[in-house]
Coordinates of N, CA and C in Angstrom, one line a residue:
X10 N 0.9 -1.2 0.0 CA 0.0 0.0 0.0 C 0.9 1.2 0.0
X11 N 0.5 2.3 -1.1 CA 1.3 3.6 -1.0 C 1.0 4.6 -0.1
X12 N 1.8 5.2 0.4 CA 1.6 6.6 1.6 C 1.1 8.1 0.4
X13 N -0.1 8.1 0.8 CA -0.8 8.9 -0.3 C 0.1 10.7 0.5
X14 N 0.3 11.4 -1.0 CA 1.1 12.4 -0.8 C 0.3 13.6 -0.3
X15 N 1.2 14.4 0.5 CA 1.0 15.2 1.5 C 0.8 16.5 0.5
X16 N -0.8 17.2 0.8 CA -1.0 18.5 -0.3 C 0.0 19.0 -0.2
X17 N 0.3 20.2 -0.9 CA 1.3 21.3 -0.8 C 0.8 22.4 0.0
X18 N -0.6 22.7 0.2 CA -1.3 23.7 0.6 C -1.3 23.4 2.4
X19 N -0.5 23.8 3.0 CA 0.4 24.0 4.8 C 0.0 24.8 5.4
X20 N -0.4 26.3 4.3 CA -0.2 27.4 5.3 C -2.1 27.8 5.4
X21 N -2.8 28.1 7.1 CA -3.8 28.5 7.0 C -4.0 29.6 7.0
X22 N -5.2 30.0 5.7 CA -5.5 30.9 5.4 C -6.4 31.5 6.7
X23 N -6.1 33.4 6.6 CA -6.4 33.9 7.6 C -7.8 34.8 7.9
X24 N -8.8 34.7 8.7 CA -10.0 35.3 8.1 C -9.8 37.0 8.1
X25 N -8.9 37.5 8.3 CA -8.5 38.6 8.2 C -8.2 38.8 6.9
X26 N -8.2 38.1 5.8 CA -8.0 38.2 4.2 C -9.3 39.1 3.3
X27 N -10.6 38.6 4.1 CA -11.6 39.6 3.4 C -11.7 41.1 3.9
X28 N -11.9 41.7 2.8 CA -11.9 43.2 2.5 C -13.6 43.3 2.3
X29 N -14.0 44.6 2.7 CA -15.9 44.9 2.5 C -16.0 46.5 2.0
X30 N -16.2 46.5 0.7 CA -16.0 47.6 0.3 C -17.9 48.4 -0.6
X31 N -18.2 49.5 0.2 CA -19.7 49.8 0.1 C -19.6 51.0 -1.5
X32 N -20.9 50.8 -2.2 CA -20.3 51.7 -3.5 C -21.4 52.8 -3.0
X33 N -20.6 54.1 -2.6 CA -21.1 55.2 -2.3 C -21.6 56.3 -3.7
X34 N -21.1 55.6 -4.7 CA -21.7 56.6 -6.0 C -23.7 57.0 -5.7
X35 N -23.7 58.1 -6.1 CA -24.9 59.2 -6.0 C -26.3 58.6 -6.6
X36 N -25.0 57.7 -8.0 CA -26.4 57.5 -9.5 C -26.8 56.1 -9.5
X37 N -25.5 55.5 -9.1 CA -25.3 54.3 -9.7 C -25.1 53.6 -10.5
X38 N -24.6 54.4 -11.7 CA -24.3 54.0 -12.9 C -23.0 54.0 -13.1
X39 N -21.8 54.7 -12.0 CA -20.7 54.5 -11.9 C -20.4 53.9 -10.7
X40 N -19.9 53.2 -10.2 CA -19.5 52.5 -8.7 C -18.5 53.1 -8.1
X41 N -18.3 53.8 -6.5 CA -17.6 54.6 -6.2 C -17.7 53.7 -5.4
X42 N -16.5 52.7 -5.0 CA -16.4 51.7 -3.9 C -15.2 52.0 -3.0
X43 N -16.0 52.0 -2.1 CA -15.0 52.7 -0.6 C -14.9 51.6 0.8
X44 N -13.9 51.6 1.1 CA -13.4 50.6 2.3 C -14.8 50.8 3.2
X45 N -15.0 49.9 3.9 CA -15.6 49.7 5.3 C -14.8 49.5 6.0
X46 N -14.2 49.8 7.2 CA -13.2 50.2 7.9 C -13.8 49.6 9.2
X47 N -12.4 48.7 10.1 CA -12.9 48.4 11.5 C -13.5 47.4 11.7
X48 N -13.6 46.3 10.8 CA -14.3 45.1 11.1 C -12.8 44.7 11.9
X49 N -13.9 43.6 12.9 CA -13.1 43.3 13.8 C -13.4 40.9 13.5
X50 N -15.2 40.8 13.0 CA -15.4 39.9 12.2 C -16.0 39.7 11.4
X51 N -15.5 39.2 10.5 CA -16.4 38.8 9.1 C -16.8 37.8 8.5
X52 N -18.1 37.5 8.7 CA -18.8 35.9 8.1 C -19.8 36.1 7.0
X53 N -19.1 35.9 5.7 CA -20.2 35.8 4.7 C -21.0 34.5 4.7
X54 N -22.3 34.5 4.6 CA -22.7 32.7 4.3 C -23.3 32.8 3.0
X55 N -23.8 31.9 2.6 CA -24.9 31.5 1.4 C -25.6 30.0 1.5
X56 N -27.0 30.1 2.0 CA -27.4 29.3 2.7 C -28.4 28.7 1.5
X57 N -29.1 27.4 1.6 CA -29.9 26.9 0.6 C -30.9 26.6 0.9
X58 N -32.1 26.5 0.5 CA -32.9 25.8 0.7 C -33.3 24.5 0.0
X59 N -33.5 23.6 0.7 CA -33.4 22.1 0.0 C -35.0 21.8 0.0
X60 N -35.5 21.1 -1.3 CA -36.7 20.6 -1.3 C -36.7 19.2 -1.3
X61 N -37.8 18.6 -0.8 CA -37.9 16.9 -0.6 C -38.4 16.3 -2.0
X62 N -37.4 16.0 -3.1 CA -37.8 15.6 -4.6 C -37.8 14.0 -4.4
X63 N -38.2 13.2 -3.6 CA -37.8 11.7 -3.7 C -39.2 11.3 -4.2
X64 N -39.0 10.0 -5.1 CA -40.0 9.8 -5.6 C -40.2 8.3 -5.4
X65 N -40.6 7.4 -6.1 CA -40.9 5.7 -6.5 C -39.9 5.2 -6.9
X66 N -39.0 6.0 -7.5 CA -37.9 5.5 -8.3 C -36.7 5.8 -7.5
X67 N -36.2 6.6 -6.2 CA -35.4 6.5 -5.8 C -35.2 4.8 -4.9
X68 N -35.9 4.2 -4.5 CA -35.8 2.5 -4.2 C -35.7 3.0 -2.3
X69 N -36.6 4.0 -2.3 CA -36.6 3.9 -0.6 C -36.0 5.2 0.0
X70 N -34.6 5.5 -0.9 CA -33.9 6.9 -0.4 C -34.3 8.3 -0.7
X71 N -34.1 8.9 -0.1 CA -34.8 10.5 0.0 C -34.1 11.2 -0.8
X72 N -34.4 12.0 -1.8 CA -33.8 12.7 -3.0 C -33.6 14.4 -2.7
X73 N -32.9 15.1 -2.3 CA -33.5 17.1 -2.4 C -32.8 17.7 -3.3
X74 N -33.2 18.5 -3.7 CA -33.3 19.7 -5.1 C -32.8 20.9 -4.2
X75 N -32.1 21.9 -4.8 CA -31.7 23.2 -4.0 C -33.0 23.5 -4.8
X76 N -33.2 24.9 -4.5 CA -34.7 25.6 -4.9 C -34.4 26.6 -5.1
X77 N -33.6 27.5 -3.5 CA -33.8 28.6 -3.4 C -32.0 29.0 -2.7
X78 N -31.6 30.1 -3.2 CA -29.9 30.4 -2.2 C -30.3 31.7 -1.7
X79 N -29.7 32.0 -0.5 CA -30.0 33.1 0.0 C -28.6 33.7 0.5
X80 N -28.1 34.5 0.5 CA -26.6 35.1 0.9 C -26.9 36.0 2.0
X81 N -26.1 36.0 3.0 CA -26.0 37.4 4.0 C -24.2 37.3 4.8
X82 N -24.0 38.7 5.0 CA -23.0 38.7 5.7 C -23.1 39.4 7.0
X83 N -22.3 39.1 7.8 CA -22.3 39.1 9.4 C -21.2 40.1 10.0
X84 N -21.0 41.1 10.3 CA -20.1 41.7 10.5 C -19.7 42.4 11.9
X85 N -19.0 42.4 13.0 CA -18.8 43.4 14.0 C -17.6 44.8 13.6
X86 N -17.3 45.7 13.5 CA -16.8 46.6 13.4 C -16.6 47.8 14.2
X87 N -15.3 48.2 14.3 CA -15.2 49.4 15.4 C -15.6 50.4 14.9
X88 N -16.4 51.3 15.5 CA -17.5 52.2 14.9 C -16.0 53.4 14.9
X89 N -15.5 53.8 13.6 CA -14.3 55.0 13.6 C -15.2 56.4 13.4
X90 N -14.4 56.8 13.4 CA -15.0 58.5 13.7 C -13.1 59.4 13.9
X91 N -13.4 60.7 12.8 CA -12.1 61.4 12.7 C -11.4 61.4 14.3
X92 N -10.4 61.9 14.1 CA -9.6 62.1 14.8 C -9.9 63.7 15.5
X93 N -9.9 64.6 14.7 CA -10.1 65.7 14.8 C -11.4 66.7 14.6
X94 N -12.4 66.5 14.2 CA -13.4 66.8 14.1 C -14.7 65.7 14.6
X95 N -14.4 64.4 14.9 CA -15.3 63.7 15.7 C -16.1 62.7 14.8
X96 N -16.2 63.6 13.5 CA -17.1 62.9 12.4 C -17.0 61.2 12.4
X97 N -18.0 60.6 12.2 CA -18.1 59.1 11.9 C -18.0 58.9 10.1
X98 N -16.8 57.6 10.1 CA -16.5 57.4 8.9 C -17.5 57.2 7.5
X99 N -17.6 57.7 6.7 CA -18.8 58.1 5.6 C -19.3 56.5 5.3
X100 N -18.6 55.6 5.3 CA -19.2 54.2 4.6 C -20.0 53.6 5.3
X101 N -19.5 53.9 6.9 CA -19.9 53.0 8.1 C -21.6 54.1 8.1
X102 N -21.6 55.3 8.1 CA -22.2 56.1 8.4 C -23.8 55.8 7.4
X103 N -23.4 55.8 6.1 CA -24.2 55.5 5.0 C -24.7 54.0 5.5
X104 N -23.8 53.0 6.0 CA -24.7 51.7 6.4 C -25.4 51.9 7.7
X105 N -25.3 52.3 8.5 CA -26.4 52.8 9.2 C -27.4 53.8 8.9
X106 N -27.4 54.7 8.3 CA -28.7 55.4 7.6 C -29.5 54.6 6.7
X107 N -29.2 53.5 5.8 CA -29.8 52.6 5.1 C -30.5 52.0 6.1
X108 N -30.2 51.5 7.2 CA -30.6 50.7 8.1 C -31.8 51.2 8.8
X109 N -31.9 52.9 8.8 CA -33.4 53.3 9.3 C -34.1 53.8 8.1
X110 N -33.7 53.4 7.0 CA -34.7 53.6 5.6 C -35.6 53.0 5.1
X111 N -36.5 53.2 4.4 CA -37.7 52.7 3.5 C -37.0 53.4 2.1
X112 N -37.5 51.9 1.2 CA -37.4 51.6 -0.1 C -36.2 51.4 -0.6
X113 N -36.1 52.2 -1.9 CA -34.5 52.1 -2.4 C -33.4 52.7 -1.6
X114 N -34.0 53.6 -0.8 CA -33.0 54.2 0.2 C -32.1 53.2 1.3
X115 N -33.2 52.0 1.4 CA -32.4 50.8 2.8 C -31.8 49.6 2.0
X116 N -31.7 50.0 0.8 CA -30.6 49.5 -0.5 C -29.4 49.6 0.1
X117 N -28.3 49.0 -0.4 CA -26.9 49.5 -0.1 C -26.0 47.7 -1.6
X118 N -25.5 48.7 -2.2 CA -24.3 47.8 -2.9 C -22.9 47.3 -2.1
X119 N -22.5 46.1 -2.2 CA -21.4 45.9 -1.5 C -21.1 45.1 -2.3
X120 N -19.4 44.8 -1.9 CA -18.8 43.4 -2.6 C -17.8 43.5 -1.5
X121 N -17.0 42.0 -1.6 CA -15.9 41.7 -0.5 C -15.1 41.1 -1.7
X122 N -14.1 40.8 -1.1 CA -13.0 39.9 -1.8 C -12.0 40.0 -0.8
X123 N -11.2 38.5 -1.0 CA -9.8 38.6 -0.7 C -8.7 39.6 -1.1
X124 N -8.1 40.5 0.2 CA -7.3 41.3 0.0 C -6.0 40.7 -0.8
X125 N -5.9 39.5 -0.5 CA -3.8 38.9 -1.1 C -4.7 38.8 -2.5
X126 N -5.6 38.8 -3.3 CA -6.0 38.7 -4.8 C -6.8 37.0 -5.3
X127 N -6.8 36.4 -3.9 CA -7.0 35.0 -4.7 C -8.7 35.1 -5.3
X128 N -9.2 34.2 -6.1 CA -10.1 34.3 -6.7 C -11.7 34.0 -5.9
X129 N -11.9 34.7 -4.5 CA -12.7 34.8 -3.9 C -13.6 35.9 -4.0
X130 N -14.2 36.5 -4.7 CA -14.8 37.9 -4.7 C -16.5 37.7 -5.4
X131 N -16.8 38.7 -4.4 CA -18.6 38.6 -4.7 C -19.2 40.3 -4.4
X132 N -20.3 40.5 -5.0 CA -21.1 41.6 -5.0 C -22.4 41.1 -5.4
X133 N -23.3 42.5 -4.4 CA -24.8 41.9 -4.4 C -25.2 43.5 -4.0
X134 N -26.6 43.7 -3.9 CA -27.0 44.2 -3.2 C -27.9 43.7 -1.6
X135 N -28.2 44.5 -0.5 CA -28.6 44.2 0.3 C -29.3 44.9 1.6
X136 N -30.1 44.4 2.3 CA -30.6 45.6 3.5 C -29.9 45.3 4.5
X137 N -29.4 46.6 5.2 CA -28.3 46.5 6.8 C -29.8 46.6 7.7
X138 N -28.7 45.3 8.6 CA -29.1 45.7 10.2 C -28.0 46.5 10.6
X139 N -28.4 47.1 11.6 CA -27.4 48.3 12.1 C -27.4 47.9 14.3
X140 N -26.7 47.7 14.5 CA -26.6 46.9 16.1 C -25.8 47.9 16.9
X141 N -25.6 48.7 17.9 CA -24.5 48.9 18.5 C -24.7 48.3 19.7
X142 N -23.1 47.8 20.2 CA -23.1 46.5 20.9 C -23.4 47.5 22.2
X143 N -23.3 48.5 22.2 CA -23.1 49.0 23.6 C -22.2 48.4 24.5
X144 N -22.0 48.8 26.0 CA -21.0 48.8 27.1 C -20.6 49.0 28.0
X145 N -19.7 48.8 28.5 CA -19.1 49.4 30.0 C -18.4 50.8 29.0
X146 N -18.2 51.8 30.5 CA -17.4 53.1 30.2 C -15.9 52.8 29.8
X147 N -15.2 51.4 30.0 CA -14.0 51.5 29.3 C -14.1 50.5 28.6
X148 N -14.8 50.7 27.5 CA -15.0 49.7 26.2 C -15.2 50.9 25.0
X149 N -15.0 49.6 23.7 CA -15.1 50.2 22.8 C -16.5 50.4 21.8
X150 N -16.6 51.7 21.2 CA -17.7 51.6 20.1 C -17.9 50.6 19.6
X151 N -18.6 49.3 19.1 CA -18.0 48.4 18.4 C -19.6 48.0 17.8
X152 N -20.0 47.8 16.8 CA -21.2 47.7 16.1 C -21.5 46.0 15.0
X153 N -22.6 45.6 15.1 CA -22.9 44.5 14.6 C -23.3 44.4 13.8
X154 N -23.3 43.9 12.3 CA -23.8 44.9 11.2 C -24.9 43.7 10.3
X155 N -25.1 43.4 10.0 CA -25.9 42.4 8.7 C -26.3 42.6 7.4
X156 N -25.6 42.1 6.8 CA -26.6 42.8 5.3 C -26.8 41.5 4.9
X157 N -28.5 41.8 4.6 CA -29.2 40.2 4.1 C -29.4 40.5 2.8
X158 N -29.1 39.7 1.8 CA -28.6 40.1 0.3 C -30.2 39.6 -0.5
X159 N -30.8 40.9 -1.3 CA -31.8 41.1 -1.4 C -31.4 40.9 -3.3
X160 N -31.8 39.2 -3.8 CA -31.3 39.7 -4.9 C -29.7 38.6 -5.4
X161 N -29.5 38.1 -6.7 CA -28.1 37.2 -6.6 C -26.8 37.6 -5.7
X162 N -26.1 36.8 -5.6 CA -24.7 37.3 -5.3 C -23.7 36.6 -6.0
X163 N -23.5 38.0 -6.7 CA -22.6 37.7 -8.1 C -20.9 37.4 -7.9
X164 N -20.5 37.1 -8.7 CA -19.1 36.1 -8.3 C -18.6 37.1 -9.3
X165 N -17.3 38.1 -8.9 CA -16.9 39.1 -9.6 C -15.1 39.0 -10.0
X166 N -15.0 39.4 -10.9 CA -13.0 39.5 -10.9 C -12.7 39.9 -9.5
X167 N -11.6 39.4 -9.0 CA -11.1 40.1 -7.5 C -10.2 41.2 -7.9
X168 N -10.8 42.4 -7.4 CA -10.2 43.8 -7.6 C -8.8 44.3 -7.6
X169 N -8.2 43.2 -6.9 CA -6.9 43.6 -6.5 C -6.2 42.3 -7.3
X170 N -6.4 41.5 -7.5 CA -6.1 40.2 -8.3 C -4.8 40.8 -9.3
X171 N -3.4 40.2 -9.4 CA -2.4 40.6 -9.7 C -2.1 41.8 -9.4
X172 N -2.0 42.8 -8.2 CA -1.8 43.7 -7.7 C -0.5 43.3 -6.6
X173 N 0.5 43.7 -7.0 CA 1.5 43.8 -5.7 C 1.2 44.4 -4.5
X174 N 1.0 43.5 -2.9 CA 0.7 44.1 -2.1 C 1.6 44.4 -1.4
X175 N 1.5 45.9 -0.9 CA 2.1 46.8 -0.2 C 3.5 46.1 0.5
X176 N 4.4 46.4 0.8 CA 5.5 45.8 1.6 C 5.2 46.3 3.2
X177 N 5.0 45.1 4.1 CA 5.1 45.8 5.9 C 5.6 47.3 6.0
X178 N 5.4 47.8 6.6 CA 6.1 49.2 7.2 C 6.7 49.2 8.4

């Protein structure tokens, strides 16, 4: 019997690799995609729903059909705000105003991908929950975010995909 060979793939990947970037353009017809800044976690899913397709002809075993996919992402983030004038960061700011909106207004476009370029990247649209975790007086801002994806979630070129990344500082 042969000693079956050991992958090449050693190193684990880090969940710190996704990037969440919100398209702040006015019209829409151009995409103006800007960092979301201060996630601290990030869980995209895409969940399915299965239907019971078994019939006479499976011989007893139970058959399911996907039907339906549904995507959302899960996020905590430190709520930033300037340095010097106090202001809250415009992306973070805009996904909380969607989140007390009606209609096209509680819209918001997003896409993520892997920052190192690998072929992980998606965009959709979707509606924010908007959470602040609240706390003790020596804690941090820190906010829980949701966007439940209203609509496909499209599998995109990764933005940075052959882009040399930055060297440590």
């Amino acid at each position: 019997m042969s000693t079956p060979t050991p992958p090449a793939e050693t190193i684990t990947a880090l969940a710190r690799r996704y990037r969440l970037e919100l398209d702040m353009s006015k019209d829409g017809t151009t995409p103006v995609w800007t960092l979301v800044p201060g996630i601290t976690e990030f869980t995209p899913k895409v969940e399915a729903t299965q239907q019971d397709v078994s019939s006479y002809d499976s011989d007893g075993w139970t058959e399911q059909a996907v039907t339906m996919l549904a995507w959302s992402v899960e996020a905590t983030m430190a709520h930033r705000c300037h340095p010097t004038t106090g202001a809250f960061n415009a992306a973070q700011e805009a996904l909380r105003k969607a989140s007390m909106s009606f209609g096209s207004a509680s819209y918001v476009r997003v896409r993520y991908y892997d920052r190192n370029g690998q072929p992980d990247a998606y965009q959709g649209t979707a509606l924010v929950t908007w959470e602040p975790d609240g706390g003790k007086a020596d804690d941090v801002d820190t906010v829980k975010v949701e966007l439940t994806g209203s609509g496909p979630l499209v599998e995109i070129p990764n933005p940075v995909a052959g882009v040399t990344p930055k060297a440590a500082a």
